[in-house]
């Protein structure tokens, strides 16, 4: 399906600056000629060869004529047109000539690469397969841009010229290149936010209780090393600093401006910042989209974008970076330095997070309150903190996702080196009650969030306390190598509670080795228990506890140790914690403690929790994350062969034809749905459509016996509920009788039926998909057949999916043992099930018009997987944002 070229967007440059891309307009003619006049003779020669500027001016007139046959994009920076790129197709529409001209002043910013990326995607979405560029051999910058783009390219030398032929087929290599360039630009764009050379506080009041004064005081008391400029026209000095009436009077450049003026004045201040060349803006003022004034917020963002400023807020608490001693916030408590980076959409939650972090001894590397998230979001911050050496764990409090699929891609990459812990509010939102497939009924909005986060390796928790509990463990301890837990303590009750919690959360409390138990018996008092848990009893002292911890850490069958201590018994809390610190100092295994009634850190490394369940919950999250991280990375499936590309094109044509017939969408008939799934290698059991008893009998004889009869009709969703399925029909006569009985029972809702040969000897599963308004497609696997909704045993992910993703989904199911030979049953072909999950994920990823899809049941046998019943609903849909197209949201 051909798609219209992209519209306008803002993009990040290599140095963190911002450019605006849009299609060329006839009114751009004067600006285009001005660009050419600014262009050096050398640049004009490299673009237009011997024609130079004269040819360039003629071409500019041609580009802006109403009958121009090509597609041209322009780039603007600070409102000035600084680049133009174009392609013009040949008569076939499948090959296009390419040309790019940049202002000499913007070379080296990656703008040429960005224009080429967007132009190539526009061309590909319009049906162009190949772009051709004739480049002088001495034009090394252009040759390097094309070479490094990430698309397949051929080159042919003709004298002083090089003919470049760029194949417009998006690949994994291109996506990797695009994401690498995006990451570098994001990192550069936020560097000045976290490490500005100077800070201005616009609206710095003299009243100590005012927001502007508190921001200024935090900057001063935090020891920010650069110049701090209070801006207030009615004050001479604030916080012992010279105050300035406006930004024009500030004596030096401003890297960051914190705006704390009433909402009606914010736009004028933003314009002042733009004229003054401010690098970044933090707007703490409220009164924007959160109060319904989305228009003013959009205008604020537009001012920032045109000026190349990144915007935090509005309606936020500010920004903190402990490494650069920047506290540009009005937080009541200054965060201590540490390894946790925090982002919060809620100011109240942020304050609670930071206060509680201080109570448990957890310091921060950085903090951002994003407020209304008009510009800088969690996606941007993940990109920045990924490379921040001072950040060990990233914590996010989210109320919404701006671009969920991009979040998933970034988080999956970042999570390979740094844990991400998320509190996402809104678990109780009800789903769409109008959906009619099994998959859609199960896919609530919160299910979509879980699918996105679990697939990306993100640790989702329910509360702020959970976030801090998990972060403390991940920051101070190595990741557990497995889920085998030893418990050592001085009180049987809390140790038993710890063991119970381990069992509930899928952790193992194994028997200790004979050698470990022998060592423990030799040193511990006679009443001590040396199994697992190891119970020293209330009289056990700090030295005994330290020895016992060392002994179990040396056991090769132990991956993690939970030390459970109930004060004030034994040697007391101070000596006991010192013994725990000493015993665990040199271990490479995971250690955590439950010091009953006390949350904190022991020796700055070992997290301690007030209650056993807290400790075990944190450990189980770390174990699950460690398993995800240890999973070998598998490349996403890609349409490589011509046969696969033709199959996808056929599927797109089926969808186009069906929506042309029914513009509002609807359920596909069985035959069309089978054709669509067949394009992706999901074969449906041979089915013969019938319209009466006689044709049902004939079909049963053709398909083979025993046969199955299933009623069809637009209103029939759960056929079994209305008696619309008959199994085990042994003769054609039985098939005819079944049709008559079925038609009489169901009535006019039954418009026909299909006959299939009965599949036996397998496990009934369901594989399906649904398109979520914000998250895009979701893929589900679960227990199938009539129990699909009754048992609610299913797992979801956001495609594209790998076989490893599919295997992980299957492993989450309670019914999974049935697939692997449960109680003597034959083991079925699980790989075939994984393959169906991956292929259906690709179908949903490729075809946004597929709104709901059920393959239920998919009968998995030792010989493969048979799709015996399918439902597909189409609905009009806009194409999703391309992951290959870099743009600021």
CSV table of C-alpha atoms in Angstrom, one decimal, residues 408-620:
chain,number,residue,atom,x,y,z
A,408,UNK,CA,10.0,-0.1,24.2
A,409,UNK,CA,12.9,0.0,21.7
A,410,UNK,CA,15.0,2.3,23.8
A,411,UNK,CA,14.3,0.5,27.1
A,412,UNK,CA,15.1,-2.9,25.5
A,413,UNK,CA,18.5,-1.5,24.5
A,414,UNK,CA,19.2,0.4,27.8
A,415,UNK,CA,18.1,-2.5,29.9
A,416,UNK,CA,20.9,-4.7,28.5
A,417,UNK,CA,23.3,-2.6,30.7
A,418,UNK,CA,21.2,-0.7,33.2
A,419,UNK,CA,18.1,-1.8,35.0
A,420,UNK,CA,15.0,0.3,34.5
A,421,UNK,CA,12.3,0.3,37.3
A,422,UNK,CA,8.9,1.7,36.5
A,423,UNK,CA,5.9,2.7,38.5
A,424,UNK,CA,3.0,3.1,36.0
A,425,UNK,CA,-0.2,4.4,37.4
A,426,UNK,CA,-3.6,3.6,36.0
A,427,UNK,CA,-3.8,-0.2,36.5
A,428,UNK,CA,-7.6,-0.1,37.1
A,429,UNK,CA,-8.7,1.5,33.8
A,430,UNK,CA,-11.3,-0.7,32.1
A,431,UNK,CA,-10.8,-1.9,28.6
A,432,UNK,CA,-13.0,-1.5,25.5
A,433,UNK,CA,-16.1,-3.5,26.2
A,434,UNK,CA,-17.2,-3.4,22.6
A,435,UNK,CA,-14.6,-5.8,21.4
A,436,UNK,CA,-15.7,-9.3,20.3
A,437,UNK,CA,-12.6,-11.5,20.0
A,438,UNK,CA,-11.1,-13.5,22.8
A,439,UNK,CA,-7.8,-11.7,22.5
A,440,UNK,CA,-9.4,-8.2,22.5
A,441,UNK,CA,-11.4,-9.1,25.6
A,442,UNK,CA,-8.2,-9.9,27.5
A,443,UNK,CA,-6.2,-7.0,26.2
A,444,UNK,CA,-7.0,-4.3,28.8
A,445,UNK,CA,-5.0,-1.0,28.8
A,446,UNK,CA,-2.9,-2.3,31.7
A,447,UNK,CA,-2.2,-5.5,29.9
A,448,UNK,CA,-0.8,-3.4,27.1
A,449,UNK,CA,1.5,-1.7,29.5
A,450,UNK,CA,2.7,-5.0,31.0
A,451,UNK,CA,3.3,-6.4,27.5
A,452,UNK,CA,5.4,-3.4,26.5
A,453,UNK,CA,7.4,-3.3,29.7
A,454,UNK,CA,8.0,-7.1,30.1
A,455,UNK,CA,9.0,-7.4,26.5
A,456,UNK,CA,11.6,-4.6,27.0
A,457,UNK,CA,13.0,-6.1,30.2
A,458,UNK,CA,11.7,-3.3,32.3
A,459,UNK,CA,11.0,-4.0,35.9
A,460,UNK,CA,7.4,-2.9,36.7
A,461,UNK,CA,6.5,-2.3,40.3
A,462,UNK,CA,3.3,-1.1,42.0
A,463,UNK,CA,4.5,1.5,44.5
A,464,UNK,CA,7.1,4.1,45.2
A,465,UNK,CA,8.4,1.9,48.0
A,466,UNK,CA,8.7,-1.1,45.6
A,467,UNK,CA,10.8,1.1,43.3
A,468,UNK,CA,13.2,2.1,46.0
A,469,UNK,CA,13.3,-1.4,47.5
A,470,UNK,CA,14.3,-2.8,44.0
A,471,UNK,CA,16.7,0.0,43.2
A,472,UNK,CA,18.6,-0.5,46.5
A,473,UNK,CA,19.3,-4.1,45.6
A,474,UNK,CA,20.2,-3.5,42.0
A,475,UNK,CA,22.5,-0.6,42.9
A,476,UNK,CA,24.4,-2.2,45.7
A,477,UNK,CA,24.6,-5.8,44.7
A,478,UNK,CA,25.6,-8.0,41.7
A,479,UNK,CA,22.8,-9.5,39.7
A,480,UNK,CA,21.8,-13.0,41.0
A,481,UNK,CA,23.1,-15.9,38.9
A,482,UNK,CA,19.9,-17.8,39.5
A,483,UNK,CA,16.9,-18.2,41.9
A,484,UNK,CA,18.4,-20.5,44.5
A,485,UNK,CA,18.2,-18.7,47.9
A,486,UNK,CA,19.8,-19.4,51.2
A,487,UNK,CA,18.2,-17.9,54.3
A,488,UNK,CA,20.3,-17.2,57.5
A,489,UNK,CA,18.9,-15.6,60.6
A,490,UNK,CA,18.2,-15.5,64.3
A,491,UNK,CA,14.4,-16.0,64.4
A,492,UNK,CA,12.4,-18.8,63.0
A,493,UNK,CA,9.2,-16.9,62.4
A,494,UNK,CA,10.6,-14.2,60.0
A,495,UNK,CA,12.8,-16.9,58.4
A,496,UNK,CA,9.7,-19.1,57.7
A,497,UNK,CA,7.9,-16.0,56.3
A,498,UNK,CA,10.9,-15.4,54.0
A,499,UNK,CA,10.9,-19.0,52.8
A,500,UNK,CA,7.2,-18.9,52.1
A,501,UNK,CA,7.6,-15.7,50.1
A,502,UNK,CA,10.3,-17.2,48.1
A,503,UNK,CA,8.1,-20.2,47.1
A,504,UNK,CA,5.2,-17.9,46.2
A,505,UNK,CA,7.4,-15.8,43.9
A,506,UNK,CA,9.1,-18.7,42.1
A,507,UNK,CA,12.4,-18.7,44.0
A,508,UNK,CA,13.9,-21.9,45.3
A,509,UNK,CA,15.1,-22.6,48.9
A,510,UNK,CA,17.2,-25.6,48.3
A,511,UNK,CA,18.9,-28.0,50.7
A,512,UNK,CA,22.4,-26.9,51.5
A,513,UNK,CA,25.3,-29.1,50.5
A,514,UNK,CA,26.6,-31.7,52.9
A,515,UNK,CA,29.9,-29.8,53.2
A,516,UNK,CA,28.2,-26.6,54.1
A,517,UNK,CA,26.0,-28.2,56.7
A,518,UNK,CA,29.1,-29.9,58.2
A,519,UNK,CA,30.9,-26.6,58.5
A,520,UNK,CA,27.8,-25.0,60.1
A,521,UNK,CA,27.4,-27.8,62.7
A,522,UNK,CA,31.1,-27.5,63.7
A,523,UNK,CA,30.8,-23.8,64.6
A,524,UNK,CA,27.2,-23.1,65.5
A,525,UNK,CA,25.6,-23.7,68.9
A,526,UNK,CA,23.9,-27.1,69.3
A,527,UNK,CA,20.3,-25.7,69.1
A,528,UNK,CA,20.9,-24.1,65.7
A,529,UNK,CA,19.2,-25.4,62.6
A,530,UNK,CA,21.6,-26.0,59.7
A,531,UNK,CA,19.2,-26.8,56.9
A,532,UNK,CA,17.8,-24.0,54.8
A,533,UNK,CA,16.8,-21.7,56.5
A,534,UNK,CA,19.8,-21.6,58.8
A,535,UNK,CA,18.4,-20.6,62.2
A,536,UNK,CA,20.9,-19.5,64.9
A,537,UNK,CA,18.1,-19.0,67.4
A,538,UNK,CA,17.6,-15.7,69.3
A,539,UNK,CA,20.9,-16.3,71.3
A,540,UNK,CA,23.0,-16.4,68.2
A,541,UNK,CA,25.6,-13.7,68.2
A,542,UNK,CA,27.0,-11.5,65.5
A,543,UNK,CA,30.2,-13.6,65.0
A,544,UNK,CA,28.1,-16.8,64.5
A,545,UNK,CA,25.8,-14.9,62.0
A,546,UNK,CA,28.8,-13.7,60.1
A,547,UNK,CA,30.3,-17.1,59.9
A,548,UNK,CA,27.0,-18.7,58.8
A,549,UNK,CA,26.6,-16.1,56.0
A,550,UNK,CA,30.1,-16.7,54.8
A,551,UNK,CA,29.5,-20.5,54.8
A,552,UNK,CA,26.3,-20.4,52.8
A,553,UNK,CA,27.8,-17.9,50.3
A,554,UNK,CA,30.5,-20.5,49.6
A,555,UNK,CA,27.9,-23.2,48.8
A,556,UNK,CA,27.9,-23.7,45.0
A,557,UNK,CA,24.2,-24.5,45.1
A,558,UNK,CA,23.3,-21.0,46.4
A,559,UNK,CA,22.8,-17.9,44.2
A,560,UNK,CA,21.7,-15.4,46.8
A,561,UNK,CA,21.5,-15.0,50.5
A,562,UNK,CA,18.8,-13.3,52.6
A,563,UNK,CA,20.0,-12.5,56.1
A,564,UNK,CA,17.1,-12.2,58.5
A,565,UNK,CA,17.8,-10.5,61.8
A,566,UNK,CA,15.3,-9.5,64.5
A,567,UNK,CA,16.8,-6.8,66.9
A,568,UNK,CA,17.6,-6.4,69.7
A,569,UNK,CA,18.4,-10.1,70.1
A,570,UNK,CA,21.9,-11.6,69.8
A,571,UNK,CA,24.6,-9.0,69.7
A,572,UNK,CA,22.4,-6.1,68.9
A,573,UNK,CA,21.7,-4.3,65.6
A,574,UNK,CA,25.0,-2.3,65.3
A,575,UNK,CA,27.3,-5.3,65.8
A,576,UNK,CA,25.1,-7.6,63.7
A,577,UNK,CA,25.0,-5.2,60.8
A,578,UNK,CA,28.8,-4.8,61.0
A,579,UNK,CA,29.2,-8.6,60.9
A,580,UNK,CA,26.9,-8.8,57.8
A,581,UNK,CA,29.0,-6.1,56.1
A,582,UNK,CA,32.3,-7.9,56.9
A,583,UNK,CA,31.0,-11.3,55.9
A,584,UNK,CA,29.7,-10.1,52.5
A,585,UNK,CA,32.5,-7.7,51.5
A,586,UNK,CA,34.3,-9.9,49.1
A,587,UNK,CA,31.5,-12.1,47.7
A,588,UNK,CA,30.4,-12.0,44.1
A,589,UNK,CA,26.9,-13.3,45.0
A,590,UNK,CA,23.8,-11.3,45.8
A,591,UNK,CA,23.2,-10.5,49.5
A,592,UNK,CA,20.3,-8.7,51.1
A,593,UNK,CA,19.0,-8.5,54.6
A,594,UNK,CA,15.7,-8.2,56.5
A,595,UNK,CA,16.5,-6.2,59.7
A,596,UNK,CA,13.0,-6.4,61.1
A,597,UNK,CA,11.4,-3.0,61.4
A,598,UNK,CA,14.3,-1.1,59.7
A,599,UNK,CA,14.8,-0.1,56.1
A,600,UNK,CA,18.2,1.1,54.9
A,601,UNK,CA,21.6,0.1,53.6
A,602,UNK,CA,24.2,-1.8,55.5
A,603,UNK,CA,27.7,-0.5,54.7
A,604,UNK,CA,26.4,1.4,51.8
A,605,UNK,CA,26.1,-1.9,49.8
A,606,UNK,CA,23.7,-4.4,51.4
A,607,UNK,CA,20.1,-3.4,51.2
A,608,UNK,CA,18.0,-4.1,54.3
A,609,UNK,CA,14.3,-4.3,54.5
A,610,UNK,CA,11.8,-3.9,57.4
A,611,UNK,CA,9.8,-7.0,56.5
A,612,UNK,CA,10.7,-10.4,54.8
A,613,UNK,CA,8.2,-10.0,52.0
A,614,UNK,CA,9.8,-6.7,51.0
A,615,UNK,CA,13.2,-8.3,50.7
A,616,UNK,CA,12.0,-11.3,48.7
A,617,UNK,CA,9.9,-9.2,46.3
A,618,UNK,CA,13.0,-7.1,45.5
A,619,UNK,CA,15.1,-10.3,45.0
A,620,UNK,CA,12.5,-11.9,42.8
